[in-house]
Amino acid sequence: MFKVNENYLKLPGSYLFSTIAKKVNAYKEANPDKEVISLGIGDVTQPLAPAVIEAMHSAVDDMASAETFKGYAPDLGYEFLRSAIRDNDFKARGVDIDLDEIFVSDGAKSDSGNIGDIFSVNNVIAVCDPVYPVYVDSNVMEGRTGTYNPETERWSNVIYMPCTKENNFVPDFPEQTPDIIYLCSPNNPTGSALKKDDLQKWVNYANEKKAVIIFDAAYEAYISEDDVPHSIYECDGAKTCAIEIRSFSKNAGFTGTRLGYTIVPKQLVAEDGTALNPLWARRHGTKFNGAPYIIQKAGEAVYSEAGKAQTKEQVAYYMNNAKTIVEGLKSAGYNVSGAVNSPYAWLETPEGMTSWDFFDFLLEKANIVGTPGSGFGPSGEGYFRLTAFGTYENTLKAIERIKNL
Ligand code: MLT
């Protein structure tokens, strides 16, 4: 008789955004006349850039001809895309990354959920609190997190680094030494971003402690301040301690088309001298059959002159929404942070409401969907996240509704 992976049974509740979708669908069903505006999950609303669409059409045509047809993609991704990544995301920022350090994938969510495969289950992870739920949940699935305490909503074998307004939503070094440190900057959900000096300190810390940083840079396109690094490899010594995960979802609207990549530097070795790059290559080759050619061609077009200009415009569009949200909420008396280097605004719930109470209140009274801060971890209690990825019209309407509450 087969048995299941019991780690899955330890996971409390369902995935945050599935829980929200269920609640919202039930509300819509019961209130078909209400116009519900979603500023919840960070899903884009603008169509793909014309340069991207053109590249996709042309790649579809390639698939129709025997001369240009493509079957399985190369393990690491097509060289045309990896060269564009190397030149634009790294060389242009003074960082040298080799082509065989770039692993193209179907997105940052999969990579951040799968990266744990190459680490021992005995490693101790450290995460920010609040945190993007995939990091902890995927470690639970792998059996790395110990037991769950429903009172504290914490796992016994996870180091939590609270990010609150007291520390400006920037994590402090933990008392206990971690083996794997998850950092996301610009941050989901708080919208804060690590300055270069702060990130350099984390790199120094990781090198000193022989820990590895999993650096999620999915939101780097939203950075507006000069002293915030776009890549962890802008910091000295990062290649010996950091893996970086990138996404095309937020910077170029690929949430529905799926594309991302991970950098695993060849200099990154475990204490016993084992290099991580060949391990990830082995994992990639075994469990992944490549992002589709059509989508990789679309990704390449993001780096064309037209693609860069058009995606920059999209980012500016969303950041204008971010400004609308922050200014509107502030004028309505809310305490709001984030949304300067990120498409997420992080607000304090009014009158001591819990995050989920405020979620229900906004849904019922203003027909707006946001994300309860406590869904990202206990230190998110009393906070609420609104995304700037809606349309401008809906964002404006949502803020007016909140002001009129
Ligand atoms: C979010 O809303 O936190 C993100 O959209 C989730 C994701 O990127 O997977």
Short mmCIF file of C-alpha atoms and ligand atoms in Angstrom, two decimals:
data_model
loop_
_atom_site.label_atom_id
_atom_site.label_comp_id
_atom_site.label_asym_id
_atom_site.label_seq_id
_atom_site.Cartn_x
_atom_site.Cartn_y
_atom_site.Cartn_z
CA MET A 1 0.00 0.00 0.00
CA PHE A 2 1.51 3.33 -0.98
CA LYS A 3 2.15 6.06 1.51
CA VAL A 4 2.15 9.80 0.91
CA ASN A 5 4.87 12.33 1.64
CA GLU A 6 3.82 13.13 5.18
CA ASN A 7 5.46 16.53 5.05
CA TYR A 8 2.53 17.69 2.92
CA LEU A 9 0.14 16.78 5.70
CA LYS A 10 1.94 19.17 8.02
CA LEU A 11 1.05 22.21 5.88
CA PRO A 12 -1.61 24.26 7.66
CA GLY A 13 -4.55 25.50 5.54
CA SER A 14 -4.34 26.09 1.82
CA TYR A 15 -2.01 28.31 -0.18
CA LEU A 16 -2.69 31.97 0.69
CA PHE A 17 -3.82 33.09 -2.76
CA SER A 18 -6.02 30.00 -3.20
CA THR A 19 -7.75 30.83 0.11
CA ILE A 20 -8.35 34.39 -1.06
CA ALA A 21 -9.62 33.30 -4.49
CA LYS A 22 -12.10 30.94 -2.80
CA LYS A 23 -13.41 33.68 -0.51
CA VAL A 24 -13.70 36.19 -3.35
CA ASN A 25 -15.48 33.71 -5.65
CA ALA A 26 -17.99 32.93 -2.90
CA TYR A 27 -18.60 36.65 -2.38
CA LYS A 28 -19.06 37.26 -6.11
CA GLU A 29 -21.47 34.36 -6.41
CA ALA A 30 -23.56 35.69 -3.53
CA ASN A 31 -23.38 39.28 -4.85
CA PRO A 32 -23.50 39.10 -8.65
CA ASP A 33 -24.45 42.78 -8.96
CA LYS A 34 -21.30 44.05 -7.20
CA GLU A 35 -18.25 45.21 -9.16
CA VAL A 36 -15.33 43.67 -7.30
CA ILE A 37 -11.90 45.21 -7.91
CA SER A 38 -8.88 43.00 -7.28
CA LEU A 39 -5.77 44.58 -5.85
CA GLY A 40 -4.89 41.28 -4.21
CA ILE A 41 -2.57 38.85 -6.00
CA GLY A 42 0.26 40.59 -7.83
CA ASP A 43 -1.00 39.76 -11.28
CA VAL A 44 -0.40 42.17 -14.16
CA THR A 45 -3.24 43.68 -16.18
CA GLN A 46 -1.48 45.34 -19.13
CA PRO A 47 -1.12 43.37 -22.38
CA LEU A 48 2.29 42.09 -23.41
CA ALA A 49 4.51 44.68 -25.11
CA PRO A 50 4.14 44.89 -28.93
CA ALA A 51 7.80 43.86 -29.43
CA VAL A 52 7.13 40.74 -27.34
CA ILE A 53 3.96 39.88 -29.26
CA GLU A 54 5.77 40.33 -32.56
CA ALA A 55 8.56 37.98 -31.44
CA MET A 56 6.00 35.41 -30.34
CA HIS A 57 4.21 35.53 -33.70
CA SER A 58 7.47 35.10 -35.52
CA ALA A 59 8.45 32.19 -33.25
CA VAL A 60 5.09 30.54 -33.95
CA ASP A 61 5.93 30.80 -37.66
CA ASP A 62 9.32 29.17 -36.96
CA MET A 63 7.46 26.21 -35.52
CA ALA A 64 5.47 25.87 -38.76
CA SER A 65 8.50 25.29 -40.97
CA ALA A 66 10.68 22.17 -41.11
CA GLU A 67 13.82 24.36 -41.38
CA THR A 68 13.17 26.38 -38.25
CA PHE A 69 11.04 24.03 -36.17
CA LYS A 70 12.25 23.50 -32.59
CA GLY A 71 11.72 20.51 -30.34
CA TYR A 72 13.08 20.23 -26.80
CA ALA A 73 14.90 23.34 -25.68
CA PRO A 74 18.49 23.05 -24.41
CA ASP A 75 18.67 22.19 -20.69
CA LEU A 76 19.85 25.59 -19.54
CA GLY A 77 17.75 27.58 -22.04
CA TYR A 78 18.51 28.90 -25.54
CA GLU A 79 21.80 30.74 -25.85
CA PHE A 80 20.09 33.72 -27.54
CA LEU A 81 18.12 34.35 -24.34
CA ARG A 82 20.93 33.60 -21.89
CA SER A 83 23.26 35.98 -23.81
CA ALA A 84 20.61 38.72 -23.66
CA ILE A 85 20.23 38.12 -19.92
CA ARG A 86 23.98 38.14 -19.33
CA ASP A 87 24.51 41.35 -21.30
CA ASN A 88 21.50 43.35 -20.14
CA ASP A 89 20.80 42.25 -16.59
CA PHE A 90 24.41 41.81 -15.50
CA LYS A 91 27.15 43.14 -17.82
CA ALA A 92 25.28 46.45 -18.09
CA ARG A 93 25.56 46.70 -14.27
CA GLY A 94 29.24 45.78 -14.21
CA VAL A 95 28.64 42.15 -13.23
CA ASP A 96 30.21 39.23 -15.13
CA ILE A 97 28.02 36.15 -15.24
CA ASP A 98 28.92 33.16 -17.42
CA LEU A 99 26.33 31.64 -19.72
CA ASP A 100 26.51 28.31 -17.87
CA GLU A 101 25.59 30.08 -14.62
CA ILE A 102 22.19 31.09 -16.08
CA PHE A 103 19.34 28.56 -15.90
CA VAL A 104 16.20 29.56 -17.79
CA SER A 105 12.97 28.28 -16.26
CA ASP A 106 9.22 28.74 -16.31
CA GLY A 107 9.30 31.33 -13.55
CA ALA A 108 10.58 32.54 -10.22
CA LYS A 109 7.87 30.76 -8.24
CA SER A 110 8.97 27.34 -9.49
CA ASP A 111 12.64 28.14 -8.98
CA SER A 112 12.19 29.47 -5.47
CA GLY A 113 10.06 26.45 -4.62
CA ASN A 114 12.47 23.94 -6.20
CA ILE A 115 15.85 25.31 -5.18
CA GLY A 116 15.62 23.50 -1.85
CA ASP A 117 16.10 20.20 -3.75
CA ILE A 118 19.87 20.71 -3.83
CA PHE A 119 20.24 21.31 -0.08
CA SER A 120 20.33 18.91 2.86
CA VAL A 121 17.08 18.53 4.77
CA ASN A 122 19.14 19.20 7.87
CA ASN A 123 19.87 22.77 6.88
CA VAL A 124 18.20 25.50 8.89
CA ILE A 125 16.49 28.21 6.90
CA ALA A 126 16.00 31.85 7.87
CA VAL A 127 13.14 33.85 6.41
CA CYS A 128 11.80 37.34 6.81
CA ASP A 129 8.49 37.59 8.62
CA PRO A 130 6.25 38.48 6.78
CA VAL A 131 7.41 36.48 3.77
CA TYR A 132 6.33 35.22 0.34
CA PRO A 133 4.70 31.91 1.45
CA VAL A 134 6.41 29.75 -1.20
CA TYR A 135 9.77 29.81 0.62
CA VAL A 136 8.48 28.28 3.85
CA ASP A 137 5.84 26.00 2.32
CA SER A 138 8.31 24.42 -0.11
CA ASN A 139 10.72 23.78 2.76
CA VAL A 140 7.89 22.17 4.71
CA MET A 141 7.27 19.88 1.74
CA GLU A 142 10.93 18.87 1.81
CA GLY A 143 10.90 18.14 5.55
CA ARG A 144 13.26 20.91 6.59
CA THR A 145 11.08 22.91 8.97
CA GLY A 146 10.37 20.79 12.06
CA THR A 147 6.99 21.00 13.75
CA TYR A 148 4.32 23.67 13.45
CA ASN A 149 3.00 25.57 16.42
CA PRO A 150 -0.49 26.83 15.58
CA GLU A 151 -0.39 29.24 18.55
CA THR A 152 2.65 31.11 17.29
CA GLU A 153 2.10 30.12 13.63
CA ARG A 154 5.79 29.24 13.49
CA TRP A 155 7.87 26.20 12.60
CA SER A 156 10.34 24.90 15.17
CA ASN A 157 13.25 24.64 12.73
CA VAL A 158 12.83 27.96 10.92
CA ILE A 159 14.54 31.17 11.96
CA TYR A 160 12.16 34.11 11.60
CA MET A 161 13.50 37.60 11.05
CA PRO A 162 10.68 40.02 11.87
CA CYS A 163 10.38 42.94 9.47
CA THR A 164 8.28 45.60 11.11
CA LYS A 165 8.08 49.35 11.09
CA GLU A 166 10.51 49.36 14.05
CA ASN A 167 13.32 48.11 11.79
CA ASN A 168 11.99 49.80 8.67
CA PHE A 169 11.00 46.39 7.31
CA VAL A 170 14.68 45.46 6.92
CA PRO A 171 15.68 42.18 8.62
CA ASP A 172 18.28 42.14 11.41
CA PHE A 173 20.85 39.35 11.63
CA PRO A 174 19.33 36.45 13.57
CA GLU A 175 20.73 35.21 16.88
CA GLN A 176 20.88 31.61 15.67
CA THR A 177 23.10 30.97 12.64
CA PRO A 178 21.15 29.86 9.55
CA ASP A 179 22.40 27.70 6.69
CA ILE A 180 20.06 29.09 4.04
CA ILE A 181 18.83 32.69 4.10
CA TYR A 182 15.92 33.79 1.93
CA LEU A 183 15.97 37.48 1.02
CA CYS A 184 13.58 39.20 -1.36
CA SER A 185 14.37 42.76 -2.45
CA PRO A 186 12.39 44.76 -3.41
CA ASN A 187 10.31 42.88 -0.94
CA ASN A 188 7.11 41.00 -1.35
CA PRO A 189 4.95 41.73 0.64
CA THR A 190 6.21 44.85 2.48
CA GLY A 191 7.44 46.71 -0.60
CA SER A 192 10.65 47.70 1.23
CA ALA A 193 14.03 47.39 -0.50
CA LEU A 194 17.54 46.67 0.76
CA LYS A 195 20.02 49.45 0.12
CA LYS A 196 23.39 48.43 -1.31
CA ASP A 197 25.14 48.84 2.08
CA ASP A 198 22.56 46.66 3.83
CA LEU A 199 22.73 43.94 1.19
CA GLN A 200 26.54 44.05 1.30
CA LYS A 201 26.33 43.37 5.06
CA TRP A 202 24.17 40.31 4.37
CA VAL A 203 26.67 39.08 1.80
CA ASN A 204 29.53 39.52 4.28
CA TYR A 205 27.49 37.77 6.97
CA ALA A 206 26.67 34.82 4.70
CA ASN A 207 30.29 34.42 3.63
CA GLU A 208 31.46 34.57 7.24
CA LYS A 209 28.86 32.03 8.42
CA LYS A 210 29.22 29.84 5.32
CA ALA A 211 25.53 30.25 4.65
CA VAL A 212 23.85 30.61 1.28
CA ILE A 213 21.50 33.45 0.36
CA ILE A 214 18.58 32.70 -1.96
CA PHE A 215 18.02 36.18 -3.36
CA ASP A 216 14.65 36.75 -4.99
CA ALA A 217 14.96 39.74 -7.31
CA ALA A 218 11.61 39.31 -9.06
CA TYR A 219 10.70 42.96 -8.51
CA GLU A 220 14.01 44.61 -9.47
CA ALA A 221 12.47 46.47 -12.43
CA TYR A 222 10.50 48.59 -9.94
CA ILE A 223 13.56 50.02 -8.23
CA SER A 224 13.55 53.81 -8.46
CA GLU A 225 16.33 54.69 -6.00
CA ASP A 226 19.99 54.66 -7.05
CA ASP A 227 21.34 53.09 -3.87
CA VAL A 228 19.16 49.96 -4.20
CA PRO A 229 20.96 47.16 -6.08
CA HIS A 230 19.13 45.30 -8.86
CA SER A 231 21.26 42.19 -8.44
CA ILE A 232 22.96 40.77 -5.36
CA TYR A 233 26.06 40.29 -7.51
CA GLU A 234 26.54 44.05 -7.41
CA CYS A 235 27.85 43.33 -3.89
CA ASP A 236 31.44 42.19 -3.40
CA GLY A 237 31.77 38.50 -2.63
CA ALA A 238 28.20 37.57 -3.56
CA LYS A 239 29.26 34.88 -6.02
CA THR A 240 30.58 32.74 -3.19
CA CYS A 241 27.37 32.91 -1.18
CA ALA A 242 24.33 33.75 -3.30
CA ILE A 243 21.87 32.28 -5.75
CA GLU A 244 19.68 34.83 -7.53
CA ILE A 245 16.18 34.22 -8.87
CA ARG A 246 14.62 36.42 -11.54
CA SER A 247 11.22 36.64 -13.16
CA PHE A 248 9.79 37.98 -16.42
CA SER A 249 6.33 38.13 -14.83
CA LYS A 250 6.50 41.49 -13.17
CA ASN A 251 9.02 43.33 -15.36
CA ALA A 252 7.45 42.31 -18.66
CA GLY A 253 3.97 40.96 -17.89
CA PHE A 254 4.72 37.24 -18.35
CA THR A 255 2.48 35.99 -15.50
CA GLY A 256 0.41 34.06 -18.04
CA THR A 257 3.22 33.10 -20.42
CA ARG A 258 5.74 32.02 -17.71
CA LEU A 259 9.47 32.68 -17.88
CA GLY A 260 12.19 33.19 -15.32
CA TYR A 261 15.75 32.26 -14.58
CA THR A 262 18.14 31.44 -11.77
CA ILE A 263 21.81 32.26 -11.41
CA VAL A 264 23.96 29.68 -9.65
CA PRO A 265 27.57 30.94 -9.70
CA LYS A 266 30.29 28.35 -10.23
CA GLN A 267 32.23 29.79 -7.29
CA LEU A 268 29.43 28.86 -4.90
CA VAL A 269 30.55 25.76 -3.00
CA ALA A 270 29.41 24.00 0.16
CA GLU A 271 31.75 23.57 3.10
CA ASP A 272 32.89 20.16 1.83
CA GLY A 273 33.83 21.70 -1.52
CA THR A 274 30.78 20.52 -3.49
CA ALA A 275 29.79 23.08 -6.11
CA LEU A 276 26.10 23.94 -6.34
CA ASN A 277 26.09 24.83 -10.06
CA PRO A 278 26.41 21.22 -11.33
CA LEU A 279 23.83 20.07 -8.79
CA TRP A 280 21.28 22.57 -10.06
CA ALA A 281 22.23 21.66 -13.65
CA ARG A 282 21.58 18.01 -12.79
CA ARG A 283 18.25 18.85 -11.19
CA HIS A 284 17.26 21.06 -14.12
CA GLY A 285 18.20 18.38 -16.65
CA THR A 286 16.28 15.69 -14.80
CA LYS A 287 13.12 17.45 -13.72
CA PHE A 288 12.63 20.23 -16.28
CA ASN A 289 12.35 20.08 -20.05
CA GLY A 290 12.89 23.72 -20.87
CA ALA A 291 10.71 26.79 -21.25
CA PRO A 292 8.99 26.77 -24.66
CA TYR A 293 10.94 28.20 -27.63
CA ILE A 294 8.12 30.65 -28.37
CA ILE A 295 8.28 32.03 -24.84
CA GLN A 296 12.06 32.20 -24.78
CA LYS A 297 11.90 34.17 -28.06
CA ALA A 298 9.38 36.47 -26.38
CA GLY A 299 11.82 36.83 -23.47
CA GLU A 300 14.63 37.75 -25.84
CA ALA A 301 12.43 40.51 -27.28
CA VAL A 302 12.15 42.08 -23.80
CA TYR A 303 15.82 43.01 -24.24
CA SER A 304 15.45 44.55 -27.73
CA GLU A 305 15.52 48.35 -27.88
CA ALA A 306 11.77 48.47 -28.51
CA GLY A 307 11.12 45.82 -25.84
CA LYS A 308 13.11 47.73 -23.25
CA ALA A 309 11.29 50.98 -23.97
CA GLN A 310 7.86 49.33 -23.96
CA THR A 311 8.36 47.34 -20.77
CA LYS A 312 9.78 50.45 -19.08
CA GLU A 313 6.51 52.17 -19.94
CA GLN A 314 4.55 49.31 -18.35
CA VAL A 315 6.58 49.55 -15.17
CA ALA A 316 5.99 53.33 -15.11
CA TYR A 317 2.25 52.73 -15.57
CA TYR A 318 2.15 50.43 -12.54
CA MET A 319 4.32 52.77 -10.49
CA ASN A 320 1.88 55.58 -11.25
CA ASN A 321 -0.79 53.31 -9.74
CA ALA A 322 1.49 52.80 -6.74
CA LYS A 323 1.71 56.57 -6.28
CA THR A 324 -2.07 56.87 -6.60
CA ILE A 325 -2.53 54.22 -3.91
CA VAL A 326 -0.03 55.72 -1.48
CA GLU A 327 -1.17 59.33 -1.88
CA GLY A 328 -4.85 58.37 -1.74
CA LEU A 329 -4.47 56.23 1.36
CA LYS A 330 -2.31 58.79 3.14
CA SER A 331 -4.89 61.48 2.49
CA ALA A 332 -7.50 59.14 3.98
CA GLY A 333 -5.36 58.87 7.15
CA TYR A 334 -3.72 55.48 6.61
CA ASN A 335 -0.11 54.70 7.51
CA VAL A 336 1.40 53.35 4.32
CA SER A 337 4.89 52.25 3.33
CA GLY A 338 6.48 50.51 0.34
CA ALA A 339 5.52 51.32 -3.25
CA VAL A 340 8.66 53.40 -3.90
CA ASN A 341 10.89 50.63 -5.28
CA SER A 342 8.11 48.10 -5.56
CA PRO A 343 4.57 47.63 -6.87
CA TYR A 344 3.28 46.79 -3.38
CA ALA A 345 1.85 49.22 -0.83
CA TRP A 346 1.87 47.99 2.77
CA LEU A 347 -0.63 49.66 5.06
CA GLU A 348 -1.52 49.43 8.69
CA THR A 349 -5.06 48.24 9.22
CA PRO A 350 -7.26 50.91 10.82
CA GLU A 351 -8.50 50.88 14.40
CA GLY A 352 -6.57 47.78 15.41
CA MET A 353 -8.48 45.52 13.01
CA THR A 354 -6.84 42.18 12.27
CA SER A 355 -5.60 41.70 8.73
CA TRP A 356 -8.38 39.21 7.90
CA ASP A 357 -11.08 41.43 9.48
CA PHE A 358 -9.91 44.28 7.29
CA PHE A 359 -9.94 41.94 4.28
CA ASP A 360 -13.62 41.10 4.95
CA PHE A 361 -14.45 44.72 5.67
CA LEU A 362 -12.93 45.98 2.40
CA LEU A 363 -14.53 43.19 0.38
CA GLU A 364 -17.98 43.72 1.85
CA LYS A 365 -18.06 47.51 2.20
CA ALA A 366 -15.98 48.59 -0.78
CA ASN A 367 -15.84 45.46 -2.95
CA ILE A 368 -12.08 45.59 -3.02
CA VAL A 369 -9.77 42.60 -2.72
CA GLY A 370 -6.40 43.03 -1.03
CA THR A 371 -4.06 40.62 0.73
CA PRO A 372 -4.09 40.27 4.53
CA GLY A 373 -0.63 40.85 5.97
CA SER A 374 -0.96 37.97 8.43
CA GLY A 375 -1.24 35.60 5.46
CA PHE A 376 2.49 36.24 4.94
CA GLY A 377 3.42 35.47 8.55
CA PRO A 378 2.64 36.50 12.12
CA SER A 379 4.57 39.79 11.91
CA GLY A 380 2.25 40.77 9.06
CA GLU A 381 -0.71 40.87 11.46
CA GLY A 382 -2.27 44.32 11.50
CA TYR A 383 -1.03 45.03 7.96
CA PHE A 384 -2.56 44.77 4.53
CA ARG A 385 -1.03 44.64 1.04
CA LEU A 386 -2.43 46.39 -2.04
CA THR A 387 -0.90 45.78 -5.44
CA ALA A 388 -0.29 48.41 -8.10
CA PHE A 389 -0.77 45.85 -10.89
CA GLY A 390 -4.43 46.77 -11.50
CA THR A 391 -5.57 49.06 -14.29
CA TYR A 392 -5.27 52.78 -13.57
CA GLU A 393 -9.05 53.20 -13.77
CA ASN A 394 -9.69 50.44 -11.22
CA THR A 395 -6.93 51.65 -8.94
CA LEU A 396 -8.42 55.15 -8.91
CA LYS A 397 -11.91 53.78 -8.31
CA ALA A 398 -10.69 51.51 -5.49
CA ILE A 399 -8.94 54.35 -3.71
CA GLU A 400 -12.01 56.58 -4.01
CA ARG A 401 -14.09 53.80 -2.49
CA ILE A 402 -11.67 53.42 0.42
CA LYS A 403 -11.67 57.17 1.00
CA ASN A 404 -15.47 57.14 1.17
CA LEU A 405 -15.69 54.37 3.74
C1 MLT B 1 1.97 37.79 -5.05
O1 MLT B 1 0.89 38.33 -5.20
O2 MLT B 1 2.54 37.70 -3.96
C2 MLT B 1 2.63 37.22 -6.24
O3 MLT B 1 1.97 37.57 -7.39
C3 MLT B 1 2.68 35.79 -6.16
C4 MLT B 1 3.64 35.24 -7.15
O4 MLT B 1 4.39 35.95 -7.83
O5 MLT B 1 3.67 34.02 -7.23
#
